[in-house]
Coordinates of C-alpha atoms in Angstrom, one line a residue:
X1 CA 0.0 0.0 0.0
X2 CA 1.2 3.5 -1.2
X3 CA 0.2 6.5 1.4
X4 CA 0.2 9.7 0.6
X5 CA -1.6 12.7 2.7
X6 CA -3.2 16.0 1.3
X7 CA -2.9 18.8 3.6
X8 CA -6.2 20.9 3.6
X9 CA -6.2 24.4 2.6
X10 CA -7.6 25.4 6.1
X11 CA -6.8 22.8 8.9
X12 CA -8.6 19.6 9.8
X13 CA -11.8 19.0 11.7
X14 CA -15.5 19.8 11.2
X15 CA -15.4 23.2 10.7
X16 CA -12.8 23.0 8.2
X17 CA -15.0 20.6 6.0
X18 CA -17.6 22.8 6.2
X19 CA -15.7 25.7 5.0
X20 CA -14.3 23.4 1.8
X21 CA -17.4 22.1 1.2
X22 CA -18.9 26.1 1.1
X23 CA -16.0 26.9 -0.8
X24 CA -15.7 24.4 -3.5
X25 CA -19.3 23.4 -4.1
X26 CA -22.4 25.3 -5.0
X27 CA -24.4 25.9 -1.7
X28 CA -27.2 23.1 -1.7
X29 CA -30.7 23.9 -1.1
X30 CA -31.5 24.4 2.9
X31 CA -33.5 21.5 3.6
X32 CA -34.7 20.9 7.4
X33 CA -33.1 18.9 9.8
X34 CA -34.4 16.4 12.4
X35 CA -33.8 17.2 15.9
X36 CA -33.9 15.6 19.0
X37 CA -35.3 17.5 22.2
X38 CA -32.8 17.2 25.0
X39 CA -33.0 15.5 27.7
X40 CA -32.2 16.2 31.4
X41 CA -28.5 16.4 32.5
X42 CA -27.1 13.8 33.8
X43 CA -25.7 13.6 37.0
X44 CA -22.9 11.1 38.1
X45 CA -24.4 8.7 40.8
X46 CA -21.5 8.7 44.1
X47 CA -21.5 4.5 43.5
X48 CA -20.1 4.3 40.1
X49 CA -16.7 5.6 40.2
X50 CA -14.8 7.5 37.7
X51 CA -13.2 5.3 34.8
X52 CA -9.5 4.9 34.8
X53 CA -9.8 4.3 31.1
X54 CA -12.4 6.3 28.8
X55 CA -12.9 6.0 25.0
X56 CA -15.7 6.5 22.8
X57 CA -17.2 6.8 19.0
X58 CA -19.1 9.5 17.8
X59 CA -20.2 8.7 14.4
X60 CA -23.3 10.3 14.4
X61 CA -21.5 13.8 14.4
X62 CA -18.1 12.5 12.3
X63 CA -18.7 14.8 9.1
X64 CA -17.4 11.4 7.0
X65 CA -19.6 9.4 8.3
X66 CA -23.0 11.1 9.9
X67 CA -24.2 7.8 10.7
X68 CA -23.2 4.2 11.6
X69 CA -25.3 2.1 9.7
X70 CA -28.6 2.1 6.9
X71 CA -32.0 0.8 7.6
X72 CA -35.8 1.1 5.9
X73 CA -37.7 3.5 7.5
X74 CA -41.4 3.3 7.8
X75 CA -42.8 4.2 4.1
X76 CA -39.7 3.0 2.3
X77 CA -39.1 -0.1 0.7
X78 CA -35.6 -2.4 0.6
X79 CA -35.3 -2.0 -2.9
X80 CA -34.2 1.5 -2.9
X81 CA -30.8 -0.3 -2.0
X82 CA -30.9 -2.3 -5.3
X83 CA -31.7 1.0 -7.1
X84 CA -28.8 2.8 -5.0
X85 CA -26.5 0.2 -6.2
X86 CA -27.0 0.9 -9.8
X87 CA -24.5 2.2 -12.0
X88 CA -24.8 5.5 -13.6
X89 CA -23.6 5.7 -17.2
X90 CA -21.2 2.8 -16.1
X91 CA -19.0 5.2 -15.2
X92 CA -20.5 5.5 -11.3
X93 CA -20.1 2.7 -9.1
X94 CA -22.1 2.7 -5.9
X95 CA -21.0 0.5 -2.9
X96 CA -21.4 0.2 0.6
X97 CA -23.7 -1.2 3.2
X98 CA -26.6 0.5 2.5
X99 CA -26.5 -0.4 -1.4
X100 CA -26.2 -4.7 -0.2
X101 CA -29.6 -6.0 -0.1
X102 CA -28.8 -9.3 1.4
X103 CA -26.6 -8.2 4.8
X104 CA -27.4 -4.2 5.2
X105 CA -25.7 -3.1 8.0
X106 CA -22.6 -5.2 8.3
X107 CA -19.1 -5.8 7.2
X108 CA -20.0 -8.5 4.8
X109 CA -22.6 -6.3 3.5
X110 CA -19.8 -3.6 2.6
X111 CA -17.5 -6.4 1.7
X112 CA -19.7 -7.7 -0.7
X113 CA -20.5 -4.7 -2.0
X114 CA -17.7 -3.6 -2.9
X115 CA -16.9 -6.9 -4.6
X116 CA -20.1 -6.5 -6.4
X117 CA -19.4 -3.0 -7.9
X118 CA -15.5 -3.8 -9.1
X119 CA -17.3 -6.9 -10.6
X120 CA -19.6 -4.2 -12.8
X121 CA -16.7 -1.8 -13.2
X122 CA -14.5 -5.2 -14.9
X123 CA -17.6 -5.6 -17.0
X124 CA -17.6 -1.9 -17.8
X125 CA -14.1 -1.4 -18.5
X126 CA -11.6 -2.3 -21.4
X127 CA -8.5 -2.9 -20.4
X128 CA -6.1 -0.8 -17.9
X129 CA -8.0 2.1 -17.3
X130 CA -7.6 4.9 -14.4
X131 CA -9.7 4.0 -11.7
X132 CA -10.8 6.1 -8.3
X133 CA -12.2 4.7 -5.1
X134 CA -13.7 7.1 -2.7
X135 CA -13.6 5.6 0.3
X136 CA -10.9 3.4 2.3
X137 CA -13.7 1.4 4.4
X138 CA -14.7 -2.4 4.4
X139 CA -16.3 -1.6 0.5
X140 CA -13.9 1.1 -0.7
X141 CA -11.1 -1.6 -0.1
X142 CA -12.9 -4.6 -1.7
X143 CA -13.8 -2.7 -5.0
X144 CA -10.0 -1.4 -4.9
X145 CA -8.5 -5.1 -5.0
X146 CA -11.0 -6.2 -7.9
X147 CA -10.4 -3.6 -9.7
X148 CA -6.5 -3.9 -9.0
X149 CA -6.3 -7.4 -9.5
X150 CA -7.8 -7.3 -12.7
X151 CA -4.8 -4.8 -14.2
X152 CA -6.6 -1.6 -13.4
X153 CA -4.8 1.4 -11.6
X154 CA -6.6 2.2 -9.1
X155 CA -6.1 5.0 -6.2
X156 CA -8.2 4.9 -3.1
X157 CA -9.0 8.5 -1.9
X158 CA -10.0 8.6 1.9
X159 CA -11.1 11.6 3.7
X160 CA -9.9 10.9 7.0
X161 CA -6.1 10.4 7.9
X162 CA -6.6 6.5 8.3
X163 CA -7.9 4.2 6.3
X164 CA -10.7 1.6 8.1
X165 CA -14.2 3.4 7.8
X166 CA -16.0 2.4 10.7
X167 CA -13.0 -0.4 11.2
X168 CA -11.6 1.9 13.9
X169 CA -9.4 -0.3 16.5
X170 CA -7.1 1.5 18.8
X171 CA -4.8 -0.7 20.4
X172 CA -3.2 0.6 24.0
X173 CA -0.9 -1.5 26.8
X174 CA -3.5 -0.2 29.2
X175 CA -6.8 -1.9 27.8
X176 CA -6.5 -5.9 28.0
X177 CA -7.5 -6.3 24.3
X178 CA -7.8 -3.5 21.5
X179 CA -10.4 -0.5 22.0
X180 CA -12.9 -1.1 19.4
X181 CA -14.7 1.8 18.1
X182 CA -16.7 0.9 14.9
X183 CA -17.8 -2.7 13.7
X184 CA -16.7 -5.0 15.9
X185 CA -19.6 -7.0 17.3
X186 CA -20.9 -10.2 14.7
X187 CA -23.3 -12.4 15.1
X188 CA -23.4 -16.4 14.1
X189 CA -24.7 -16.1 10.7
X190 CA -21.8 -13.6 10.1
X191 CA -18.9 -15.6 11.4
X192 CA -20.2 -18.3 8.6
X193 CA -20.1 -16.1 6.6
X194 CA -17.1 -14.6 6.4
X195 CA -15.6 -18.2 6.6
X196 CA -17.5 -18.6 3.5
X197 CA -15.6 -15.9 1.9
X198 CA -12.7 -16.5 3.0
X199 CA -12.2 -13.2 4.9
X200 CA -10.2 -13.2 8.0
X201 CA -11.0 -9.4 9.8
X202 CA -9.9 -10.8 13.0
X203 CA -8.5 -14.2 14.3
X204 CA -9.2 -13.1 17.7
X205 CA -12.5 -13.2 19.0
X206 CA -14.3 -13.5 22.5
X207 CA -18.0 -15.0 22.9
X208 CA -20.3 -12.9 25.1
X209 CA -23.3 -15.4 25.5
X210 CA -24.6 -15.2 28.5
X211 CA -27.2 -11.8 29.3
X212 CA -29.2 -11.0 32.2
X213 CA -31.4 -7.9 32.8
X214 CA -30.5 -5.4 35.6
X215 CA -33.2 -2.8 37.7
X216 CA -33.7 -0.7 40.6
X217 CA -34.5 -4.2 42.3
X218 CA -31.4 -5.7 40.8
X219 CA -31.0 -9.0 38.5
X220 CA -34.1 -9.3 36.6
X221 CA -35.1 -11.8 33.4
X222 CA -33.0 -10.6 29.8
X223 CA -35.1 -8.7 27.3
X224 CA -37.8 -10.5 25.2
X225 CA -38.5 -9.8 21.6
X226 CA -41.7 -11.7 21.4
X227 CA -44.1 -8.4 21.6
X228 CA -42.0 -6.7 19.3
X229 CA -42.0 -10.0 16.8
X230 CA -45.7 -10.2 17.2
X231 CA -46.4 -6.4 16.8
X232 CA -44.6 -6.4 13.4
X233 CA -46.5 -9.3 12.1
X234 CA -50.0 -7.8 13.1
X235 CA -48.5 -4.6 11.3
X236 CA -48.2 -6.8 7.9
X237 CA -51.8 -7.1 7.1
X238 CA -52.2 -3.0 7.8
X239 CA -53.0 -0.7 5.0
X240 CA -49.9 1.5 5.3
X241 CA -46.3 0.9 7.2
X242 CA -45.7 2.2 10.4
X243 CA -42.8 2.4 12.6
X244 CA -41.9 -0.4 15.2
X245 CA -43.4 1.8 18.4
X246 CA -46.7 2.1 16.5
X247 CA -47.2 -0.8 15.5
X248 CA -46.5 -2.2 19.5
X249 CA -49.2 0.5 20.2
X250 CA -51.9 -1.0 17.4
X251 CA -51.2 -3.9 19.5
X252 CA -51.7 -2.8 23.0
X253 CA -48.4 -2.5 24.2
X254 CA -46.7 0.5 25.7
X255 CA -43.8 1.5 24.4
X256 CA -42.5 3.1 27.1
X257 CA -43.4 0.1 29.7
X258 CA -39.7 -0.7 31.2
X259 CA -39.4 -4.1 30.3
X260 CA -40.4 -3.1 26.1
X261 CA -37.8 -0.4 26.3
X262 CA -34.9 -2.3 27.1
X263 CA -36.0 -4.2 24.5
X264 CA -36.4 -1.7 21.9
X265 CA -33.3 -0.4 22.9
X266 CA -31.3 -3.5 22.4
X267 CA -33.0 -3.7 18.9
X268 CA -31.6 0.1 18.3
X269 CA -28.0 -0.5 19.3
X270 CA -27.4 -3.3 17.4
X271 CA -28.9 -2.7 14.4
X272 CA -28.4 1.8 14.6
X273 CA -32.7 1.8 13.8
X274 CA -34.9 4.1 15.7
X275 CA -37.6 2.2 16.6
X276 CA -39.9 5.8 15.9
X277 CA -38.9 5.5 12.1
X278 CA -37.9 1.9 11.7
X279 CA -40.6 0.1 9.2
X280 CA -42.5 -2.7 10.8
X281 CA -43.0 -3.9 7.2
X282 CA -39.6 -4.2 6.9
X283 CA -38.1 -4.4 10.2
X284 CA -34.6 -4.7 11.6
X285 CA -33.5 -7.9 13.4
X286 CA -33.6 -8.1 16.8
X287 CA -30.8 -10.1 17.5
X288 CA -30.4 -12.6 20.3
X289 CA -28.3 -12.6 23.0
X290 CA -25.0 -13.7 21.8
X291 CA -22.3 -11.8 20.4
X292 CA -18.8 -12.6 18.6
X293 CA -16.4 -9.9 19.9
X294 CA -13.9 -9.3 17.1
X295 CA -10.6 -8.4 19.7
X296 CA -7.3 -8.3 17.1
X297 CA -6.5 -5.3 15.4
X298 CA -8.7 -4.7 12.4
X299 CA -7.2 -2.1 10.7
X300 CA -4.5 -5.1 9.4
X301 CA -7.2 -6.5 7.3
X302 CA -7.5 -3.0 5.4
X303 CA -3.9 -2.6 4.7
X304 CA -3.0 -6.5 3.6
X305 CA -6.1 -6.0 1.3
X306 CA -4.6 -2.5 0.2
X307 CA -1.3 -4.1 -0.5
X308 CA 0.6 -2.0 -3.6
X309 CA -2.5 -0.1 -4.0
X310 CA -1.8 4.0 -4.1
X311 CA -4.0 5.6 -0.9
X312 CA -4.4 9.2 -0.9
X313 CA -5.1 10.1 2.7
X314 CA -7.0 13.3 4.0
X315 CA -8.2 13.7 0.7
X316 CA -12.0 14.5 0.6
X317 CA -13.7 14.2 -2.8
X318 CA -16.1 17.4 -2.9
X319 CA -17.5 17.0 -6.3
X320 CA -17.5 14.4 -9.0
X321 CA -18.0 15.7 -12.3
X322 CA -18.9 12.6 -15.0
X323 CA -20.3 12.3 -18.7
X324 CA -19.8 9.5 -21.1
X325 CA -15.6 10.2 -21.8
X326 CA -15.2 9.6 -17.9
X327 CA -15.0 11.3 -14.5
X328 CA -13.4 14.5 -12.7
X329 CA -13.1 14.7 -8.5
X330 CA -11.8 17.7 -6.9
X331 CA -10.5 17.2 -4.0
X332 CA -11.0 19.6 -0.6
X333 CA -8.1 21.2 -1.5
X334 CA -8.9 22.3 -4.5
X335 CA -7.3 19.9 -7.1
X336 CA -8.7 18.6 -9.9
X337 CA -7.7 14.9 -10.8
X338 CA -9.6 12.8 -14.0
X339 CA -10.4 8.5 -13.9
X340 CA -12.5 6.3 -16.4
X341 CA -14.7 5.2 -13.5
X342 CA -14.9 5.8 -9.9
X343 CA -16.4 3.7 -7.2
X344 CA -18.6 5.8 -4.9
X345 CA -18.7 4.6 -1.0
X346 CA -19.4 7.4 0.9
X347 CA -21.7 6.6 3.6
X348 CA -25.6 6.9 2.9
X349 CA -25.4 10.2 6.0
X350 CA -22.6 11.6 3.7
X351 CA -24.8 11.2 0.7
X352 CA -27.5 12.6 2.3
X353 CA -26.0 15.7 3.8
X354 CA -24.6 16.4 0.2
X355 CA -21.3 16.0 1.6
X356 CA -20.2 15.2 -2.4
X357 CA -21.8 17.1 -5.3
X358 CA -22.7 15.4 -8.4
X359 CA -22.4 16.9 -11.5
X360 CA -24.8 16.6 -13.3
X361 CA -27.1 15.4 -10.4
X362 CA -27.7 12.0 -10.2
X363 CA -30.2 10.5 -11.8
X364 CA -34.4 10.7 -10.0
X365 CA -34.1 7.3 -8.5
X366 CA -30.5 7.4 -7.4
X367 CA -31.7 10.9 -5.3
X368 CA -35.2 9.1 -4.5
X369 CA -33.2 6.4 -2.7
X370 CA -30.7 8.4 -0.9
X371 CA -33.8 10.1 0.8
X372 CA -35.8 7.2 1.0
X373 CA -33.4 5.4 3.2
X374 CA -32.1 6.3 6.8
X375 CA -28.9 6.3 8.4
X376 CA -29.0 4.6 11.7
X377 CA -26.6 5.7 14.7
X378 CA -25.0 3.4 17.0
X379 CA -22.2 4.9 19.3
X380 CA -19.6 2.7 21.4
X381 CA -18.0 3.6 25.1
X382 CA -14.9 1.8 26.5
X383 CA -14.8 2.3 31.0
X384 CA -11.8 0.4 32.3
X385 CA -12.0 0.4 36.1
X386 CA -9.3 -0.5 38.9
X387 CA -11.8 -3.1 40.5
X388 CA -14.9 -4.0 39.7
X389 CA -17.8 -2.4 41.3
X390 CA -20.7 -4.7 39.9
X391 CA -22.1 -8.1 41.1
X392 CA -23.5 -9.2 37.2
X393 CA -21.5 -11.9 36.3
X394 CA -22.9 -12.1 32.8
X395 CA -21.2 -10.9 29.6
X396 CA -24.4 -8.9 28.4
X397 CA -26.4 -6.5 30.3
X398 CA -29.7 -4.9 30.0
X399 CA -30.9 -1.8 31.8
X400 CA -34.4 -2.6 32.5
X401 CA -36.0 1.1 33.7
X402 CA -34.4 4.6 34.7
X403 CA -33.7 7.1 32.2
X404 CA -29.9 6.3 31.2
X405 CA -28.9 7.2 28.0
X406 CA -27.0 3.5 27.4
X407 CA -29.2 0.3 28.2
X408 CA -27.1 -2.0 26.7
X409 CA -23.3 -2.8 28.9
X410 CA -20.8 -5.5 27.4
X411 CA -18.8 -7.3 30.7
X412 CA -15.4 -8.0 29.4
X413 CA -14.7 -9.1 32.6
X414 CA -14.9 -12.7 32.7
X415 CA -13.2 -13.6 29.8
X416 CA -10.4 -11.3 29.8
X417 CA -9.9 -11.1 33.5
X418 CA -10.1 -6.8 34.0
X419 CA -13.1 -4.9 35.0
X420 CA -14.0 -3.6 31.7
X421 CA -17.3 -2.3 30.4
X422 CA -18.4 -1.5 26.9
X423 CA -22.0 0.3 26.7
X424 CA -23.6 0.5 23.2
X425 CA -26.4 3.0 22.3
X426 CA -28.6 3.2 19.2
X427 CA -30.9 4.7 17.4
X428 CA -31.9 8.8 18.9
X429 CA -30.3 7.8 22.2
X430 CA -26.8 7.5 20.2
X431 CA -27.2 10.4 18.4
X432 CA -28.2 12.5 21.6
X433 CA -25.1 11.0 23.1
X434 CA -22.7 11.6 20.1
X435 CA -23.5 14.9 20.4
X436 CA -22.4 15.5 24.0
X437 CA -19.2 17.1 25.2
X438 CA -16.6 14.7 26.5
X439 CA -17.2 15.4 29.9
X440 CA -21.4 15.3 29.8
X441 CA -20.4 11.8 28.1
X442 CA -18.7 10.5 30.9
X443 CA -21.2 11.8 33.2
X444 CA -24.1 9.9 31.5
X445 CA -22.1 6.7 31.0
X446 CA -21.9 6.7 35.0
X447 CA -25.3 7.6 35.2
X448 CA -26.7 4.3 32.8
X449 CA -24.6 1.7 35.0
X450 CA -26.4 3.5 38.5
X451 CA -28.2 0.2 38.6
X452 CA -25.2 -2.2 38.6
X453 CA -23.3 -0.7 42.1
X454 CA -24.3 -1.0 45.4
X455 CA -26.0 1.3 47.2
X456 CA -23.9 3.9 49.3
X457 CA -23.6 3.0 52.9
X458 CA -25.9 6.2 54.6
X459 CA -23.9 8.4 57.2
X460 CA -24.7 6.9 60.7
X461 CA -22.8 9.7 62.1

């Protein structure tokens, strides 16, 4: 792999996008925004102490990525992804998990995605042409290697100043395995699956199998997806689609009743949906409770399947110009570079924003989809204590009632021996918590595990 880094004209960060983006692309149409009304501030309860180790993703505020994940909203329909995927004047190739129609939402998704576009490029293509990938993730690097492979030169053009995408591991002597910020969590079906294809992310992996709820009263059973199953298929024989929480409240269930929420809020961090907007026609998987842990350093899979492929880091593509003779990007800085065909996997929250400008626009249903779809949000928090402070034994843990921000905690303790928690948060909760300063963060992480430490003893004084 060939690394090369393209200073921005005005600094890094989110303001200096914005400021590229205002500078080298027409301004786009104000369009409103959904926002979320916030909730009360946290306060730190005195029984959960301070972490010793903190780290945390906020991808639902990352101007590359506004977003984890994709998922049908209510009204929408899965095959805006097919349409997504389509190639425009076979000189557009669009990957990523949102275009996969079989495994949305996942690393094999992207994975397969991008095979699937470098496939239609090959098809596309005589032979060596100049080829651009926009986008060093799971897909950017798949269609890279096909396209590579097949005699094409290719350079990968990456926004951020690593290459991953939502592969983000940061590995530190002070954690007992490698911080994972981004995909990292896999269920059965995927672990086959990526034996199928022969893709090795990670050798290292820990099994968290065991889950247990956890209230003001203490343990408590884990959550139950049966009303939410049989809510969603009452809601297939309704005129119209409606969202998950509807359709639980067609069917005379409350929403909000504790032992639902923890439910629904399991559903939203592993999958990024908000249950408001998620369809019930075509709803997210509530997954059960068992989890493959990818542990090894996952940014190695990137690189060996970059290997003698030219990477331009910290090089935002702003525009893509295209006819039938080829394609132009410029660049954040400014520059102006020319391919035969370029693979497009900006994430569906990029595309949405109008983080790239397409000239001319793409085509209806290639716009119709974009807005049709949703990006989901699921955010990640690493606490490393110096003891443990909980009695839950079990590797997953539900927060059954209380108003925490994070219902779902990961205990790393028992198979890797230190007092580790890992909190995941989906759907609006994530993106309320993405959005919060550092220090608010750590406060409401504290506040979500108040359930899990004893009581402090009262002054008898």
């Amino acid at each position: 792999m060939s690394i090369t880094r393209r200073t921005l004209l005005v600094g890094a960060g989110t303001g200096a996008v914005a400021v590229l983006l205002a500078a080298c692309t027409p301004e786009p149409t104000p369009k409103p925004t959904r926002t979320t009304t916030p909730g009360p501030k946290p306060t730190a309860p005195a029984n959960v102490p301070t972490p010793a180790g903190w780290a945390r993703s906020t991808w639902a505020t990352d101007p590359y990525s506004f977003g984890a994940v994709s998922y049908v909203p209510a009204g929408s329909d899965p095959r805006r992804r097919d349409t997504l995927a389509t190639p425009v004047m076979d000189r557009l190739f669009f990957a990523g998990e949102a275009t996969d129609a079989d495994s949305p939402g996942t690393v094999i998704g992207a994975v397969d995605s991008g095979r699937r576009a470098g496939m239609g490029l090959l098809a596309a293509a005589s032979e060596s042409e100049r080829i651009a990938v926009i986008g060093a993730g799971a897909a950017g690097v798949a269609a890279a290697r096909t396209a590579a492979d097949a005699g094409h030169t290719v350079t990968v053009f990456e926004a951020r100043e690593r290459t991953g995408g939502r592969l983000l591991t940061h590995a530190d002597d002070d954690w007992p395995v490698p911080v994972q910020l981004g995909a990292w969590l896999i269920g059965e079906d995927d672990v086959a699956a990526l034996d199928a294809r022969l893709i090795t992310i990670s050798d290292k992996r820990i099994r968290l199998d065991s889950a247990v709820g956890w209230s003001s009263d203490g343990a408590t059973d884990s959550v139950d997806g049966a009303p939410i199953a049989q809510a969603i298929e009452n809601a297939g024989a309704l005129p119209t689609d409606v969202p998950v929480t509807e359709a639980l409240e067609q069917d005379g269930v409350d929403p909000a009743e504790p032992a639902v929420a923890a439910a629904l809020a399991w559903l939203a961090a592993t999958s990024g949906a908000d249950p408001t907007r998620a369809s019930s026609w075509y709803p997210p998987t509530f997954a059960p409770d068992a989890l493959n842990a990818l542990t090894g350093d996952l940014s190695a899979f990137i690189d060996e399947t970059l290997s003698e492929i030219d990477v331009a880091l910290a090089s935002p593509v702003v525009r893509v110009a295209y006819d039938d003779r080829g394609v132009s990007l410029r660049l954040g800085t400014g520059e102006s570079l020319s391919f035969d065909r370029v693979v497009i996997t900006a994430p569906l929250g990029v595309l949405q924003q109008q983080g790239i400008e397409f000239a001319p626009a793409l085509p209806f249903e290639h716009r119709g989809a974009i807005a049709d779809l949703a990006s989901g949000f699921i955010e990640t928090v690493w606490m490393r204590f110096d003891e443990p402070f909980w009695a839950a034994e079990e590797g997953i843990w539900h927060v059954v009632g209380g108003d925490g921000l994070i219902r779902t905690w990961l205990n790393l303790l028992p198979t890797t021996a230190e007092p580790v928690l890992v909190g995941l948060v989906g759907g609006a909760d994530a993106e309320q918590f993405a959005a919060l300063s550092e220090q608010d963060a750590k406060v409401a992480a504290r506040a979500s595990l108040a359930f899990f430490a004893p009581e402090p003893e009262s002054d008898q004084g």
